[in-house]
């Protein structure tokens, strides 16, 4: 992966660096600070020193952001699994850890005793439930989507909702 960086100073001067370590030594900034600035273009203007960084190859930024998004999604799945274990589904797990077949069928959370299939999404905008549901070939249980809204600019998530079919909702609230 190409890790070359371009630093732009307040006065418009630009310096190319072969590595993050070289940029850190030259500017006196930490490697983490440089990565953070390079992954958020334009953030240097708000910093006291006014130095901005960008990856020489834009694919590096996209790759790092994709890894970050995947990690957030995986953590969200685990959050759901832990909660389901707490409420009485001790064998609950993520499909990526237990069933490649379920994972490719758009099912993220597995447990034979769950009354539904669960797809987990951690995104800024609400995903299209119907498109995702239609991609799931399994029709023997209800298809539900857990959506955690990503906070803007690194802020905390404003909340999580479960999108479920109305028939399943009525089944859940029916008085016995």
PDB file of C-alpha atoms in Angstrom:
ATOM      1  CA  UNK A   1       0.000   0.000   0.000  1.00  0.00           C
ATOM      2  CA  UNK A   2       1.277   3.459  -0.910  1.00  0.00           C
ATOM      3  CA  UNK A   3       1.700   5.485   2.293  1.00  0.00           C
ATOM      4  CA  UNK A   4       3.124   8.651   0.769  1.00  0.00           C
ATOM      5  CA  UNK A   5       1.756  11.861   2.281  1.00  0.00           C
ATOM      6  CA  UNK A   6       1.500  15.454   1.148  1.00  0.00           C
ATOM      7  CA  UNK A   7       1.659  18.141   3.847  1.00  0.00           C
ATOM      8  CA  UNK A   8       0.254  21.586   3.069  1.00  0.00           C
ATOM      9  CA  UNK A   9       1.192  24.499   5.313  1.00  0.00           C
ATOM     10  CA  UNK A  10      -0.736  27.746   5.989  1.00  0.00           C
ATOM     11  CA  UNK A  11       1.408  29.648   3.513  1.00  0.00           C
ATOM     12  CA  UNK A  12       0.532  27.156   0.747  1.00  0.00           C
ATOM     13  CA  UNK A  13       3.912  25.405   0.771  1.00  0.00           C
ATOM     14  CA  UNK A  14       3.665  21.652   0.168  1.00  0.00           C
ATOM     15  CA  UNK A  15       6.082  18.923   1.208  1.00  0.00           C
ATOM     16  CA  UNK A  16       5.949  15.282   0.095  1.00  0.00           C
ATOM     17  CA  UNK A  17       6.813  12.579   2.593  1.00  0.00           C
ATOM     18  CA  UNK A  18       7.588   8.951   1.783  1.00  0.00           C
ATOM     19  CA  UNK A  19       6.329   7.652   5.163  1.00  0.00           C
ATOM     20  CA  UNK A  20       4.193   8.738   8.094  1.00  0.00           C
ATOM     21  CA  UNK A  21       7.237   8.411  10.340  1.00  0.00           C
ATOM     22  CA  UNK A  22       9.181  10.849   8.145  1.00  0.00           C
ATOM     23  CA  UNK A  23       6.277  13.334   8.300  1.00  0.00           C
ATOM     24  CA  UNK A  24       6.140  12.950  12.077  1.00  0.00           C
ATOM     25  CA  UNK A  25       9.858  13.650  12.494  1.00  0.00           C
ATOM     26  CA  UNK A  26       9.750  16.682  10.209  1.00  0.00           C
ATOM     27  CA  UNK A  27       6.597  18.308  11.639  1.00  0.00           C
ATOM     28  CA  UNK A  28       6.871  17.237  15.277  1.00  0.00           C
ATOM     29  CA  UNK A  29       3.313  15.854  15.138  1.00  0.00           C
ATOM     30  CA  UNK A  30       2.373  12.387  16.350  1.00  0.00           C
ATOM     31  CA  UNK A  31       1.748   9.630  13.831  1.00  0.00           C
ATOM     32  CA  UNK A  32      -1.850   9.352  15.088  1.00  0.00           C
ATOM     33  CA  UNK A  33      -2.414  13.089  14.563  1.00  0.00           C
ATOM     34  CA  UNK A  34      -1.096  12.866  11.006  1.00  0.00           C
ATOM     35  CA  UNK A  35      -3.273   9.822  10.212  1.00  0.00           C
ATOM     36  CA  UNK A  36      -6.299  11.586  11.644  1.00  0.00           C
ATOM     37  CA  UNK A  37      -5.689  14.703   9.543  1.00  0.00           C
ATOM     38  CA  UNK A  38      -5.012  12.691   6.372  1.00  0.00           C
ATOM     39  CA  UNK A  39      -8.234  10.714   6.840  1.00  0.00           C
ATOM     40  CA  UNK A  40     -10.268  13.927   7.322  1.00  0.00           C
ATOM     41  CA  UNK A  41      -9.291  16.292   4.518  1.00  0.00           C
ATOM     42  CA  UNK A  42      -9.407  19.965   5.434  1.00  0.00           C
ATOM     43  CA  UNK A  43      -9.088  19.405   9.187  1.00  0.00           C
ATOM     44  CA  UNK A  44      -5.683  21.129   9.343  1.00  0.00           C
ATOM     45  CA  UNK A  45      -7.219  24.555   8.784  1.00  0.00           C
ATOM     46  CA  UNK A  46      -8.896  24.198  12.172  1.00  0.00           C
ATOM     47  CA  UNK A  47      -5.690  23.093  13.892  1.00  0.00           C
ATOM     48  CA  UNK A  48      -3.430  25.607  15.619  1.00  0.00           C
ATOM     49  CA  UNK A  49      -0.491  24.877  13.330  1.00  0.00           C
ATOM     50  CA  UNK A  50      -2.588  24.984  10.120  1.00  0.00           C
ATOM     51  CA  UNK A  51      -0.885  21.937   8.584  1.00  0.00           C
ATOM     52  CA  UNK A  52      -3.106  19.690   6.481  1.00  0.00           C
ATOM     53  CA  UNK A  53      -2.192  16.232   5.245  1.00  0.00           C
ATOM     54  CA  UNK A  54      -3.523  14.117   2.446  1.00  0.00           C
ATOM     55  CA  UNK A  55      -2.571  10.714   1.146  1.00  0.00           C
ATOM     56  CA  UNK A  56      -0.753  10.908  -2.190  1.00  0.00           C
ATOM     57  CA  UNK A  57      -2.941   7.995  -3.319  1.00  0.00           C
ATOM     58  CA  UNK A  58      -6.658   8.577  -2.519  1.00  0.00           C
ATOM     59  CA  UNK A  59      -7.196   4.808  -2.433  1.00  0.00           C
ATOM     60  CA  UNK A  60      -5.259   4.702   0.862  1.00  0.00           C
ATOM     61  CA  UNK A  61      -7.854   6.936   2.534  1.00  0.00           C
ATOM     62  CA  UNK A  62     -10.746   4.904   1.107  1.00  0.00           C
ATOM     63  CA  UNK A  63      -9.117   1.674   2.283  1.00  0.00           C
ATOM     64  CA  UNK A  64      -8.569   2.999   5.812  1.00  0.00           C
ATOM     65  CA  UNK A  65     -12.132   4.329   5.996  1.00  0.00           C
ATOM     66  CA  UNK A  66     -13.514   0.999   4.755  1.00  0.00           C
ATOM     67  CA  UNK A  67     -11.605  -0.857   7.494  1.00  0.00           C
ATOM     68  CA  UNK A  68     -12.961   1.577  10.088  1.00  0.00           C
ATOM     69  CA  UNK A  69     -16.539   1.087   8.848  1.00  0.00           C
ATOM     70  CA  UNK A  70     -16.179  -2.688   8.841  1.00  0.00           C
ATOM     71  CA  UNK A  71     -14.880  -2.634  12.414  1.00  0.00           C
ATOM     72  CA  UNK A  72     -17.837  -0.478  13.534  1.00  0.00           C
ATOM     73  CA  UNK A  73     -20.248  -2.895  11.853  1.00  0.00           C
ATOM     74  CA  UNK A  74     -18.600  -5.939  13.426  1.00  0.00           C
ATOM     75  CA  UNK A  75     -18.692  -4.309  16.865  1.00  0.00           C
ATOM     76  CA  UNK A  76     -22.381  -3.488  16.402  1.00  0.00           C
ATOM     77  CA  UNK A  77     -23.108  -7.152  15.571  1.00  0.00           C
ATOM     78  CA  UNK A  78     -21.276  -8.221  18.738  1.00  0.00           C
ATOM     79  CA  UNK A  79     -23.229  -5.662  20.759  1.00  0.00           C
ATOM     80  CA  UNK A  80     -26.476  -7.280  19.571  1.00  0.00           C
ATOM     81  CA  UNK A  81     -25.169 -10.791  20.250  1.00  0.00           C
ATOM     82  CA  UNK A  82     -24.182  -9.879  23.832  1.00  0.00           C
ATOM     83  CA  UNK A  83     -27.601  -8.338  24.494  1.00  0.00           C
ATOM     84  CA  UNK A  84     -29.412 -11.375  23.048  1.00  0.00           C
ATOM     85  CA  UNK A  85     -27.329 -13.647  25.282  1.00  0.00           C
ATOM     86  CA  UNK A  86     -28.366 -11.514  28.269  1.00  0.00           C
ATOM     87  CA  UNK A  87     -32.070 -11.870  27.417  1.00  0.00           C
ATOM     88  CA  UNK A  88     -32.048 -15.642  26.992  1.00  0.00           C
ATOM     89  CA  UNK A  89     -30.314 -16.723  23.778  1.00  0.00           C
ATOM     90  CA  UNK A  90     -27.051 -18.228  25.112  1.00  0.00           C
ATOM     91  CA  UNK A  91     -26.053 -19.823  21.785  1.00  0.00           C
ATOM     92  CA  UNK A  92     -26.401 -16.615  19.784  1.00  0.00           C
ATOM     93  CA  UNK A  93     -23.420 -15.701  17.586  1.00  0.00           C
ATOM     94  CA  UNK A  94     -22.513 -13.753  14.480  1.00  0.00           C
ATOM     95  CA  UNK A  95     -22.954 -15.584  11.194  1.00  0.00           C
ATOM     96  CA  UNK A  96     -19.504 -14.538   9.977  1.00  0.00           C
ATOM     97  CA  UNK A  97     -18.097 -16.643  12.831  1.00  0.00           C
ATOM     98  CA  UNK A  98     -20.365 -19.638  12.432  1.00  0.00           C
ATOM     99  CA  UNK A  99     -22.038 -19.960   9.035  1.00  0.00           C
ATOM    100  CA  UNK A 100     -20.732 -18.720   5.721  1.00  0.00           C
ATOM    101  CA  UNK A 101     -24.061 -19.764   4.180  1.00  0.00           C
ATOM    102  CA  UNK A 102     -26.097 -17.549   6.549  1.00  0.00           C
ATOM    103  CA  UNK A 103     -23.620 -14.701   6.183  1.00  0.00           C
ATOM    104  CA  UNK A 104     -24.000 -14.716   2.402  1.00  0.00           C
ATOM    105  CA  UNK A 105     -27.805 -14.856   2.865  1.00  0.00           C
ATOM    106  CA  UNK A 106     -27.751 -11.386   4.528  1.00  0.00           C
ATOM    107  CA  UNK A 107     -28.171 -12.802   8.034  1.00  0.00           C
ATOM    108  CA  UNK A 108     -25.728 -11.361  10.588  1.00  0.00           C
ATOM    109  CA  UNK A 109     -27.003 -12.867  13.870  1.00  0.00           C
ATOM    110  CA  UNK A 110     -27.505 -16.632  14.281  1.00  0.00           C
ATOM    111  CA  UNK A 111     -29.397 -18.757  16.763  1.00  0.00           C
ATOM    112  CA  UNK A 112     -31.740 -21.629  15.883  1.00  0.00           C
ATOM    113  CA  UNK A 113     -34.192 -20.519  18.576  1.00  0.00           C
ATOM    114  CA  UNK A 114     -34.504 -16.862  17.471  1.00  0.00           C
ATOM    115  CA  UNK A 115     -37.922 -16.177  15.906  1.00  0.00           C
ATOM    116  CA  UNK A 116     -36.358 -14.040  13.158  1.00  0.00           C
ATOM    117  CA  UNK A 117     -33.306 -13.443  11.014  1.00  0.00           C
ATOM    118  CA  UNK A 118     -31.334 -10.325  11.929  1.00  0.00           C
ATOM    119  CA  UNK A 119     -29.274  -8.107   9.640  1.00  0.00           C
ATOM    120  CA  UNK A 120     -27.272  -5.396  11.440  1.00  0.00           C
ATOM    121  CA  UNK A 121     -26.438  -2.046   9.827  1.00  0.00           C
ATOM    122  CA  UNK A 122     -24.392   0.803  11.315  1.00  0.00           C
ATOM    123  CA  UNK A 123     -24.712   3.678   8.837  1.00  0.00           C
ATOM    124  CA  UNK A 124     -25.433   7.388   8.667  1.00  0.00           C
ATOM    125  CA  UNK A 125     -28.525   6.946   6.486  1.00  0.00           C
ATOM    126  CA  UNK A 126     -31.181   4.304   6.970  1.00  0.00           C
ATOM    127  CA  UNK A 127     -30.577   1.381   4.602  1.00  0.00           C
ATOM    128  CA  UNK A 128     -33.352   0.173   2.328  1.00  0.00           C
ATOM    129  CA  UNK A 129     -34.926  -2.614   4.389  1.00  0.00           C
ATOM    130  CA  UNK A 130     -36.902  -4.055   1.466  1.00  0.00           C
ATOM    131  CA  UNK A 131     -33.887  -4.334  -0.838  1.00  0.00           C
ATOM    132  CA  UNK A 132     -31.853  -6.136   1.839  1.00  0.00           C
ATOM    133  CA  UNK A 133     -34.779  -8.386   2.823  1.00  0.00           C
ATOM    134  CA  UNK A 134     -35.333  -9.377  -0.807  1.00  0.00           C
ATOM    135  CA  UNK A 135     -31.675 -10.436  -1.070  1.00  0.00           C
ATOM    136  CA  UNK A 136     -32.191 -12.935   1.750  1.00  0.00           C
ATOM    137  CA  UNK A 137     -33.264 -16.279   0.257  1.00  0.00           C
ATOM    138  CA  UNK A 138     -34.465 -17.596   3.641  1.00  0.00           C
ATOM    139  CA  UNK A 139     -38.201 -17.115   4.103  1.00  0.00           C
ATOM    140  CA  UNK A 140     -39.037 -19.462   7.026  1.00  0.00           C
ATOM    141  CA  UNK A 141     -38.651 -16.703   9.666  1.00  0.00           C
ATOM    142  CA  UNK A 142     -39.293 -12.976   9.785  1.00  0.00           C
ATOM    143  CA  UNK A 143     -36.474 -10.781   8.464  1.00  0.00           C
ATOM    144  CA  UNK A 144     -35.539  -7.935  10.823  1.00  0.00           C
ATOM    145  CA  UNK A 145     -32.963  -5.203  10.449  1.00  0.00           C
ATOM    146  CA  UNK A 146     -31.175  -3.579  13.387  1.00  0.00           C
ATOM    147  CA  UNK A 147     -30.031  -0.103  12.389  1.00  0.00           C
ATOM    148  CA  UNK A 148     -27.653   1.973  14.465  1.00  0.00           C
ATOM    149  CA  UNK A 149     -27.429   5.517  13.145  1.00  0.00           C
ATOM    150  CA  UNK A 150     -23.834   6.668  12.913  1.00  0.00           C
ATOM    151  CA  UNK A 151     -23.187  10.019  14.553  1.00  0.00           C
ATOM    152  CA  UNK A 152     -22.010  12.907  12.393  1.00  0.00           C
ATOM    153  CA  UNK A 153     -18.319  13.875  12.480  1.00  0.00           C
ATOM    154  CA  UNK A 154     -17.367  11.217  15.016  1.00  0.00           C
ATOM    155  CA  UNK A 155     -20.182  12.073  17.432  1.00  0.00           C
ATOM    156  CA  UNK A 156     -21.881   9.326  19.387  1.00  0.00           C
ATOM    157  CA  UNK A 157     -24.763   7.465  17.733  1.00  0.00           C
ATOM    158  CA  UNK A 158     -28.153   9.058  18.430  1.00  0.00           C
ATOM    159  CA  UNK A 159     -29.719   5.612  18.726  1.00  0.00           C
ATOM    160  CA  UNK A 160     -30.595   2.187  17.425  1.00  0.00           C
ATOM    161  CA  UNK A 161     -33.876   0.868  16.035  1.00  0.00           C
ATOM    162  CA  UNK A 162     -35.189  -2.482  14.869  1.00  0.00           C
ATOM    163  CA  UNK A 163     -37.133  -2.569  11.608  1.00  0.00           C
ATOM    164  CA  UNK A 164     -39.558  -5.491  11.675  1.00  0.00           C
ATOM    165  CA  UNK A 165     -42.504  -6.665   9.545  1.00  0.00           C
ATOM    166  CA  UNK A 166     -45.860  -5.498  10.887  1.00  0.00           C
ATOM    167  CA  UNK A 167     -47.047  -9.124  11.246  1.00  0.00           C
ATOM    168  CA  UNK A 168     -44.123  -9.815  13.553  1.00  0.00           C
ATOM    169  CA  UNK A 169     -44.908  -6.672  15.555  1.00  0.00           C
ATOM    170  CA  UNK A 170     -48.513  -7.801  16.065  1.00  0.00           C
ATOM    171  CA  UNK A 171     -47.294 -11.249  17.058  1.00  0.00           C
ATOM    172  CA  UNK A 172     -44.956  -9.709  19.664  1.00  0.00           C
ATOM    173  CA  UNK A 173     -47.633  -7.517  21.275  1.00  0.00           C
ATOM    174  CA  UNK A 174     -50.507 -10.007  21.213  1.00  0.00           C
ATOM    175  CA  UNK A 175     -51.860 -10.550  24.714  1.00  0.00           C
ATOM    176  CA  UNK A 176     -52.050 -14.199  25.627  1.00  0.00           C
TER     177      UNK A 176
END
